PDB file of C-alpha atoms in Angstrom:
ATOM      1  CA  UNK A 264      31.686 -35.203 110.570  1.00 59.00           C
ATOM      2  CA  UNK A 265      31.959 -38.746 108.827  1.00 68.00           C
ATOM      3  CA  UNK A 266      28.519 -40.040 109.403  1.00 92.00           C
ATOM      4  CA  UNK A 267      28.175 -43.465 108.155  1.00 96.00           C
ATOM      5  CA  UNK A 268      30.774 -45.187 106.106  1.00 96.00           C
ATOM      6  CA  UNK A 269      31.090 -48.593 104.413  1.00 98.00           C
ATOM      7  CA  UNK A 270      34.224 -50.520 103.362  1.00 97.00           C
ATOM      8  CA  UNK A 271      35.164 -51.816 101.056  1.00 97.00           C
ATOM      9  CA  UNK A 272      33.261 -49.785  98.200  1.00 97.00           C
ATOM     10  CA  UNK A 273      33.892 -52.579  95.602  1.00 98.00           C
ATOM     11  CA  UNK A 274      34.570 -56.167  96.121  1.00 98.00           C
ATOM     12  CA  UNK A 275      34.934 -59.188  93.697  1.00 98.00           C
ATOM     13  CA  UNK A 276      35.116 -62.567  95.132  1.00 97.00           C
ATOM     14  CA  UNK A 277      34.510 -66.067  94.220  1.00 97.00           C
ATOM     15  CA  UNK A 278      31.777 -68.591  95.124  1.00 98.00           C
ATOM     16  CA  UNK A 279      32.374 -70.292  98.443  1.00 97.00           C
ATOM     17  CA  UNK A 280      34.622 -67.563  99.938  1.00 98.00           C
ATOM     18  CA  UNK A 281      33.841 -65.686 102.957  1.00 98.00           C
ATOM     19  CA  UNK A 282      33.449 -61.995 102.702  1.00 98.00           C
ATOM     20  CA  UNK A 283      32.898 -59.473 105.260  1.00 98.00           C
ATOM     21  CA  UNK A 284      31.337 -56.021 104.659  1.00 98.00           C
ATOM     22  CA  UNK A 285      32.046 -53.280 107.121  1.00 98.00           C
ATOM     23  CA  UNK A 286      29.850 -50.499 108.362  1.00 98.00           C
ATOM     24  CA  UNK A 287      30.735 -47.787 110.765  1.00 97.00           C
ATOM     25  CA  UNK A 288      28.677 -44.778 112.018  1.00 97.00           C
ATOM     26  CA  UNK A 289      29.961 -41.792 114.030  1.00 95.00           C
ATOM     27  CA  UNK A 290      26.616 -40.556 115.353  1.00 90.00           C
ATOM     28  CA  UNK A 291      26.106 -43.245 118.359  1.00 89.00           C
ATOM     29  CA  UNK A 292      22.885 -44.338 116.655  1.00 92.00           C
ATOM     30  CA  UNK A 293      21.268 -47.278 118.386  1.00 92.00           C
ATOM     31  CA  UNK A 294      19.766 -48.811 115.383  1.00 94.00           C
ATOM     32  CA  UNK A 295      21.666 -50.216 112.524  1.00 96.00           C
ATOM     33  CA  UNK A 296      20.502 -51.879 109.371  1.00 97.00           C
ATOM     34  CA  UNK A 297      21.868 -53.873 106.416  1.00 98.00           C
ATOM     35  CA  UNK A 298      20.018 -53.873 103.093  1.00 98.00           C
ATOM     36  CA  UNK A 299      20.699 -55.183  99.556  1.00 98.00           C
ATOM     37  CA  UNK A 300      19.477 -53.677  96.398  1.00 97.00           C
ATOM     38  CA  UNK A 301      18.836 -55.572  93.289  1.00 94.00           C
ATOM     39  CA  UNK A 302      16.971 -54.511  90.084  1.00 86.00           C
ATOM     40  CA  UNK A 303      13.418 -55.560  90.171  1.00 80.00           C
ATOM     41  CA  UNK A 304      13.548 -55.925  94.046  1.00 82.00           C
ATOM     42  CA  UNK A 305      14.363 -52.503  95.207  1.00 86.00           C
ATOM     43  CA  UNK A 306      15.725 -52.226  98.860  1.00 95.00           C
ATOM     44  CA  UNK A 307      15.483 -55.279 101.080  1.00 96.00           C
ATOM     45  CA  UNK A 308      16.312 -55.742 104.526  1.00 96.00           C
ATOM     46  CA  UNK A 309      18.847 -58.253 105.352  1.00 97.00           C
ATOM     47  CA  UNK A 310      19.360 -57.893 109.175  1.00 97.00           C
ATOM     48  CA  UNK A 311      19.060 -55.182 111.720  1.00 96.00           C
ATOM     49  CA  UNK A 312      20.384 -54.348 115.159  1.00 95.00           C
ATOM     50  CA  UNK A 313      18.611 -52.350 117.999  1.00 92.00           C
ATOM     51  CA  UNK A 314      21.758 -52.027 120.081  1.00 92.00           C
ATOM     52  CA  UNK A 315      25.014 -53.591 120.744  1.00 91.00           C
ATOM     53  CA  UNK A 316      24.739 -57.411 121.114  1.00 91.00           C
ATOM     54  CA  UNK A 317      21.014 -57.217 119.846  1.00 93.00           C
ATOM     55  CA  UNK A 318      20.450 -58.258 116.292  1.00 95.00           C
ATOM     56  CA  UNK A 319      17.439 -59.649 114.575  1.00 94.00           C
ATOM     57  CA  UNK A 320      16.553 -61.008 110.967  1.00 95.00           C
ATOM     58  CA  UNK A 321      15.090 -58.953 108.163  1.00 94.00           C
ATOM     59  CA  UNK A 322      13.399 -60.222 104.956  1.00 93.00           C
ATOM     60  CA  UNK A 323      16.224 -61.989 103.205  1.00 96.00           C
ATOM     61  CA  UNK A 324      18.765 -63.163 105.875  1.00 97.00           C
ATOM     62  CA  UNK A 325      19.651 -66.590 104.479  1.00 97.00           C
ATOM     63  CA  UNK A 326      23.307 -66.883 103.861  1.00 97.00           C
ATOM     64  CA  UNK A 327      24.357 -63.766 105.929  1.00 98.00           C
ATOM     65  CA  UNK A 328      25.591 -63.315 109.591  1.00 97.00           C
ATOM     66  CA  UNK A 329      25.833 -60.180 111.568  1.00 97.00           C
ATOM     67  CA  UNK A 330      27.493 -59.110 114.737  1.00 95.00           C
ATOM     68  CA  UNK A 331      27.487 -55.978 116.794  1.00 96.00           C
ATOM     69  CA  UNK A 332      29.968 -55.832 119.623  1.00 94.00           C
ATOM     70  CA  UNK A 333      30.433 -52.183 119.570  1.00 94.00           C
ATOM     71  CA  UNK A 334      27.487 -49.445 118.976  1.00 94.00           C
ATOM     72  CA  UNK A 335      29.217 -47.902 115.824  1.00 96.00           C
ATOM     73  CA  UNK A 336      30.214 -50.955 114.010  1.00 97.00           C
ATOM     74  CA  UNK A 337      27.863 -53.512 112.215  1.00 98.00           C
ATOM     75  CA  UNK A 338      29.845 -55.938 109.909  1.00 98.00           C
ATOM     76  CA  UNK A 339      27.883 -58.088 107.600  1.00 98.00           C
ATOM     77  CA  UNK A 340      29.489 -61.609 106.607  1.00 98.00           C
ATOM     78  CA  UNK A 341      28.575 -63.843 103.832  1.00 97.00           C
ATOM     79  CA  UNK A 342      30.023 -67.157 105.002  1.00 95.00           C
ATOM     80  CA  UNK A 343      30.174 -68.739 101.684  1.00 97.00           C
ATOM     81  CA  UNK A 344      29.303 -66.536  98.985  1.00 97.00           C
ATOM     82  CA  UNK A 345      27.064 -67.518  96.093  1.00 98.00           C
ATOM     83  CA  UNK A 346      26.313 -65.857  92.852  1.00 97.00           C
ATOM     84  CA  UNK A 347      22.778 -64.863  93.993  1.00 96.00           C
ATOM     85  CA  UNK A 348      24.418 -62.554  96.512  1.00 97.00           C
ATOM     86  CA  UNK A 349      25.892 -60.356  93.795  1.00 97.00           C
ATOM     87  CA  UNK A 350      24.163 -56.985  94.776  1.00 97.00           C
ATOM     88  CA  UNK A 351      24.775 -53.565  96.185  1.00 98.00           C
ATOM     89  CA  UNK A 352      24.687 -53.492 100.015  1.00 98.00           C
ATOM     90  CA  UNK A 353      23.656 -50.535 101.869  1.00 98.00           C
ATOM     91  CA  UNK A 354      24.212 -49.941 105.806  1.00 98.00           C
ATOM     92  CA  UNK A 355      21.990 -47.570 107.594  1.00 97.00           C
ATOM     93  CA  UNK A 356      21.627 -46.239 110.964  1.00 96.00           C
ATOM     94  CA  UNK A 357      18.837 -44.467 113.172  1.00 93.00           C
ATOM     95  CA  UNK A 358      18.892 -42.710 116.289  1.00 89.00           C
ATOM     96  CA  UNK A 359      16.075 -45.159 117.589  1.00 78.00           C
ATOM     97  CA  UNK A 360      13.404 -43.190 119.029  1.00 70.00           C
ATOM     98  CA  UNK A 361       9.861 -43.380 117.601  1.00 67.00           C
ATOM     99  CA  UNK A 362       9.523 -42.431 114.034  1.00 57.00           C
ATOM    100  CA  UNK A 363      13.175 -42.004 113.375  1.00 82.00           C
ATOM    101  CA  UNK A 364      14.828 -41.463 110.032  1.00 91.00           C
ATOM    102  CA  UNK A 365      17.289 -44.033 108.671  1.00 94.00           C
ATOM    103  CA  UNK A 366      20.471 -42.500 107.175  1.00 95.00           C
ATOM    104  CA  UNK A 367      22.231 -44.483 104.477  1.00 97.00           C
ATOM    105  CA  UNK A 368      26.081 -45.250 103.767  1.00 97.00           C
ATOM    106  CA  UNK A 369      27.475 -45.214 100.159  1.00 97.00           C
ATOM    107  CA  UNK A 370      27.033 -48.694  99.590  1.00 97.00           C
ATOM    108  CA  UNK A 371      29.319 -51.654  98.724  1.00 98.00           C
ATOM    109  CA  UNK A 372      29.192 -53.277  95.289  1.00 97.00           C
ATOM    110  CA  UNK A 373      29.879 -57.084  95.479  1.00 98.00           C
ATOM    111  CA  UNK A 374      30.378 -59.160  92.525  1.00 98.00           C
ATOM    112  CA  UNK A 375      30.543 -62.964  93.164  1.00 98.00           C
ATOM    113  CA  UNK A 376      32.030 -65.081  90.393  1.00 97.00           C
TER     114      UNK A 376
ATOM    115  CA  UNK B  71       2.482 -57.846 104.984  1.00 85.00           C
ATOM    116  CA  UNK B  72       3.377 -54.200 104.303  1.00 90.00           C
ATOM    117  CA  UNK B  73       3.563 -53.374 100.660  1.00 93.00           C
ATOM    118  CA  UNK B  74       4.641 -50.236  98.736  1.00 96.00           C
ATOM    119  CA  UNK B  75       4.028 -49.558  94.995  1.00 97.00           C
ATOM    120  CA  UNK B  76       5.563 -46.703  93.146  1.00 97.00           C
ATOM    121  CA  UNK B  77       4.526 -45.505  89.918  1.00 97.00           C
ATOM    122  CA  UNK B  78       5.442 -44.759  87.330  1.00 97.00           C
ATOM    123  CA  UNK B  79       8.818 -46.806  87.156  1.00 96.00           C
ATOM    124  CA  UNK B  80      10.392 -44.262  84.971  1.00 97.00           C
ATOM    125  CA  UNK B  81       9.593 -40.559  84.055  1.00 97.00           C
ATOM    126  CA  UNK B  82      11.295 -38.274  81.500  1.00 97.00           C
ATOM    127  CA  UNK B  83      10.628 -34.577  81.841  1.00 97.00           C
ATOM    128  CA  UNK B  84      11.579 -31.566  79.964  1.00 97.00           C
ATOM    129  CA  UNK B  85      13.136 -28.772  82.226  1.00 97.00           C
ATOM    130  CA  UNK B  86      10.282 -26.872  83.784  1.00 97.00           C
ATOM    131  CA  UNK B  87       7.702 -29.510  83.138  1.00 97.00           C
ATOM    132  CA  UNK B  88       5.968 -30.235  86.423  1.00 97.00           C
ATOM    133  CA  UNK B  89       4.869 -33.793  87.462  1.00 98.00           C
ATOM    134  CA  UNK B  90       4.040 -36.103  90.278  1.00 98.00           C
ATOM    135  CA  UNK B  91       5.316 -39.369  91.384  1.00 98.00           C
ATOM    136  CA  UNK B  92       2.833 -41.809  92.999  1.00 98.00           C
ATOM    137  CA  UNK B  93       3.436 -44.067  96.124  1.00 98.00           C
ATOM    138  CA  UNK B  94       0.601 -46.419  97.063  1.00 98.00           C
ATOM    139  CA  UNK B  95       0.825 -48.440 100.265  1.00 97.00           C
ATOM    140  CA  UNK B  96      -0.834 -50.939 102.466  1.00 95.00           C
ATOM    141  CA  UNK B  97       0.359 -51.186 105.895  1.00 92.00           C
ATOM    142  CA  UNK B  98      -1.176 -52.149 109.244  1.00 87.00           C
ATOM    143  CA  UNK B  99      -0.828 -48.970 111.250  1.00 90.00           C
ATOM    144  CA  UNK B 100       1.257 -46.360 109.468  1.00 92.00           C
ATOM    145  CA  UNK B 101       4.125 -44.929 111.871  1.00 91.00           C
ATOM    146  CA  UNK B 102       5.698 -42.890 108.947  1.00 93.00           C
ATOM    147  CA  UNK B 103       6.132 -42.645 105.098  1.00 96.00           C
ATOM    148  CA  UNK B 104       9.497 -41.585 104.008  1.00 97.00           C
ATOM    149  CA  UNK B 105      10.853 -40.220 100.650  1.00 98.00           C
ATOM    150  CA  UNK B 106      14.389 -40.683  99.555  1.00 98.00           C
ATOM    151  CA  UNK B 107      16.451 -39.444  96.678  1.00 98.00           C
ATOM    152  CA  UNK B 108      19.171 -41.993  95.306  1.00 97.00           C
ATOM    153  CA  UNK B 109      21.677 -40.632  92.574  1.00 97.00           C
ATOM    154  CA  UNK B 110      23.491 -43.411  90.598  1.00 94.00           C
ATOM    155  CA  UNK B 111      26.369 -45.065  92.568  1.00 94.00           C
ATOM    156  CA  UNK B 112      25.174 -43.659  95.833  1.00 96.00           C
ATOM    157  CA  UNK B 113      23.059 -44.375  98.935  1.00 97.00           C
ATOM    158  CA  UNK B 114      19.597 -43.196  99.418  1.00 97.00           C
ATOM    159  CA  UNK B 115      19.503 -39.614 100.782  1.00 97.00           C
ATOM    160  CA  UNK B 116      16.619 -38.627 103.115  1.00 96.00           C
ATOM    161  CA  UNK B 117      14.193 -36.034 101.833  1.00 97.00           C
ATOM    162  CA  UNK B 118      10.786 -36.088 103.956  1.00 94.00           C
ATOM    163  CA  UNK B 119       8.898 -37.905 106.461  1.00 95.00           C
ATOM    164  CA  UNK B 120       5.136 -37.836 106.474  1.00 96.00           C
ATOM    165  CA  UNK B 121       3.121 -39.013 109.570  1.00 94.00           C
ATOM    166  CA  UNK B 122      -0.604 -38.535 109.015  1.00 94.00           C
ATOM    167  CA  UNK B 123      -2.991 -38.019 106.126  1.00 95.00           C
ATOM    168  CA  UNK B 124      -3.142 -34.404 105.192  1.00 96.00           C
ATOM    169  CA  UNK B 125       0.284 -33.582 106.093  1.00 97.00           C
ATOM    170  CA  UNK B 126       2.370 -31.812 103.568  1.00 97.00           C
ATOM    171  CA  UNK B 127       6.219 -31.069 103.402  1.00 97.00           C
ATOM    172  CA  UNK B 128       8.361 -28.970 100.851  1.00 97.00           C
ATOM    173  CA  UNK B 129      11.720 -28.692  99.974  1.00 95.00           C
ATOM    174  CA  UNK B 130      12.890 -26.459  97.058  1.00 95.00           C
ATOM    175  CA  UNK B 131      11.073 -27.832  93.949  1.00 97.00           C
ATOM    176  CA  UNK B 132       9.740 -30.988  95.851  1.00 98.00           C
ATOM    177  CA  UNK B 133       6.421 -31.245  97.592  1.00 98.00           C
ATOM    178  CA  UNK B 134       5.283 -34.582  99.454  1.00 98.00           C
ATOM    179  CA  UNK B 135       1.691 -34.950 100.348  1.00 98.00           C
ATOM    180  CA  UNK B 136      -0.014 -37.977 102.215  1.00 97.00           C
ATOM    181  CA  UNK B 137      -3.533 -39.498 102.246  1.00 95.00           C
ATOM    182  CA  UNK B 138      -4.463 -42.750 103.829  1.00 93.00           C
ATOM    183  CA  UNK B 139      -3.680 -44.843 100.673  1.00 95.00           C
ATOM    184  CA  UNK B 140      -0.970 -43.061  98.978  1.00 97.00           C
ATOM    185  CA  UNK B 141       1.616 -40.215  98.885  1.00 98.00           C
ATOM    186  CA  UNK B 142       2.602 -37.950  96.084  1.00 98.00           C
ATOM    187  CA  UNK B 143       5.883 -36.455  95.311  1.00 98.00           C
ATOM    188  CA  UNK B 144       5.270 -33.203  93.232  1.00 98.00           C
ATOM    189  CA  UNK B 145       8.252 -31.907  91.353  1.00 98.00           C
ATOM    190  CA  UNK B 146       7.525 -28.124  90.219  1.00 97.00           C
ATOM    191  CA  UNK B 147       9.472 -26.719  87.362  1.00 97.00           C
ATOM    192  CA  UNK B 148      12.122 -29.386  87.648  1.00 97.00           C
ATOM    193  CA  UNK B 149      15.927 -28.975  86.705  1.00 97.00           C
ATOM    194  CA  UNK B 150      18.236 -31.320  85.415  1.00 97.00           C
ATOM    195  CA  UNK B 151      19.839 -31.700  88.756  1.00 97.00           C
ATOM    196  CA  UNK B 152      16.596 -33.091  89.903  1.00 98.00           C
ATOM    197  CA  UNK B 153      17.257 -36.242  87.861  1.00 98.00           C
ATOM    198  CA  UNK B 154      17.576 -39.240  90.283  1.00 97.00           C
ATOM    199  CA  UNK B 155      15.657 -42.221  91.494  1.00 97.00           C
ATOM    200  CA  UNK B 156      12.935 -41.132  94.135  1.00 98.00           C
ATOM    201  CA  UNK B 157      12.159 -43.939  96.796  1.00 98.00           C
ATOM    202  CA  UNK B 158       9.204 -44.182  99.002  1.00 97.00           C
ATOM    203  CA  UNK B 159       9.213 -46.348 102.182  1.00 97.00           C
ATOM    204  CA  UNK B 160       6.725 -47.051 104.931  1.00 95.00           C
ATOM    205  CA  UNK B 161       7.294 -47.750 108.732  1.00 92.00           C
ATOM    206  CA  UNK B 162       4.537 -49.650 110.504  1.00 91.00           C
ATOM    207  CA  UNK B 163       3.931 -49.450 114.096  1.00 88.00           C
ATOM    208  CA  UNK B 164       4.098 -53.208 114.249  1.00 85.00           C
ATOM    209  CA  UNK B 165       7.485 -53.373 112.557  1.00 84.00           C
ATOM    210  CA  UNK B 166       9.323 -51.240 115.070  1.00 80.00           C
ATOM    211  CA  UNK B 167      12.035 -49.129 113.176  1.00 84.00           C
ATOM    212  CA  UNK B 168      12.073 -51.341 110.085  1.00 90.00           C
ATOM    213  CA  UNK B 169      11.254 -50.029 106.575  1.00 93.00           C
ATOM    214  CA  UNK B 170       9.491 -51.307 103.497  1.00 94.00           C
ATOM    215  CA  UNK B 171      10.506 -49.774 100.322  1.00 96.00           C
ATOM    216  CA  UNK B 172       9.027 -49.531  97.147  1.00 96.00           C
ATOM    217  CA  UNK B 173      10.654 -50.168  93.795  1.00 95.00           C
ATOM    218  CA  UNK B 174      11.440 -46.304  93.109  1.00 96.00           C
ATOM    219  CA  UNK B 175      10.837 -44.071  90.267  1.00 97.00           C
ATOM    220  CA  UNK B 176      13.563 -43.009  87.922  1.00 97.00           C
ATOM    221  CA  UNK B 177      13.172 -39.461  86.990  1.00 98.00           C
ATOM    222  CA  UNK B 178      15.232 -37.884  84.110  1.00 98.00           C
ATOM    223  CA  UNK B 179      15.074 -34.081  83.530  1.00 98.00           C
ATOM    224  CA  UNK B 180      16.357 -33.011  80.066  1.00 97.00           C
ATOM    225  CA  UNK B 181      17.514 -29.422  79.573  1.00 95.00           C
TER     226      UNK B 181
END
């Protein structure tokens, strides 16, 4: 039972480069979420998706793009990476009914030089 | 705007020394309050969901309680393996399935 996985686990890139972080879940959950976690800010929602082809902005969406062509995948793209996007990124999913718990992946540590 | 404040930011305990973590929240219509545990280098791990004031949930040495303004996570007779960051999050009816997280409390239990 793989659950929710993220790749890569670690990534170093340079400013201006495009980076895609992958998220895959095996539960067929309807909802998927992307968060970033920074010291002093806690976990902040970047984007979320209620179903395939349905996405919406969270608290900090600027500089990020998402897509969801399949229920199980929810990639996050940094179109032109900036140093301020150095962070730990977590993907989560939930079944989608009322009051449903979100389950988190292991995270991707991204360093933008 | 939904807000969650956790205190203290950090807590050092001796093994067996019970304590409580606080999560204060303001939300327009609470749908649920969630507690997670996060170990270094890992993703948050779900612990509890509380839905209404007066509700309590327990798991091993952890007990979560909820009032209309705050939630407490009580750690009874902690062991070193309880060392982690504990995160609180709220889900508002108006926010759909989105969560708003607090900053977390880092707990260190020394043997």
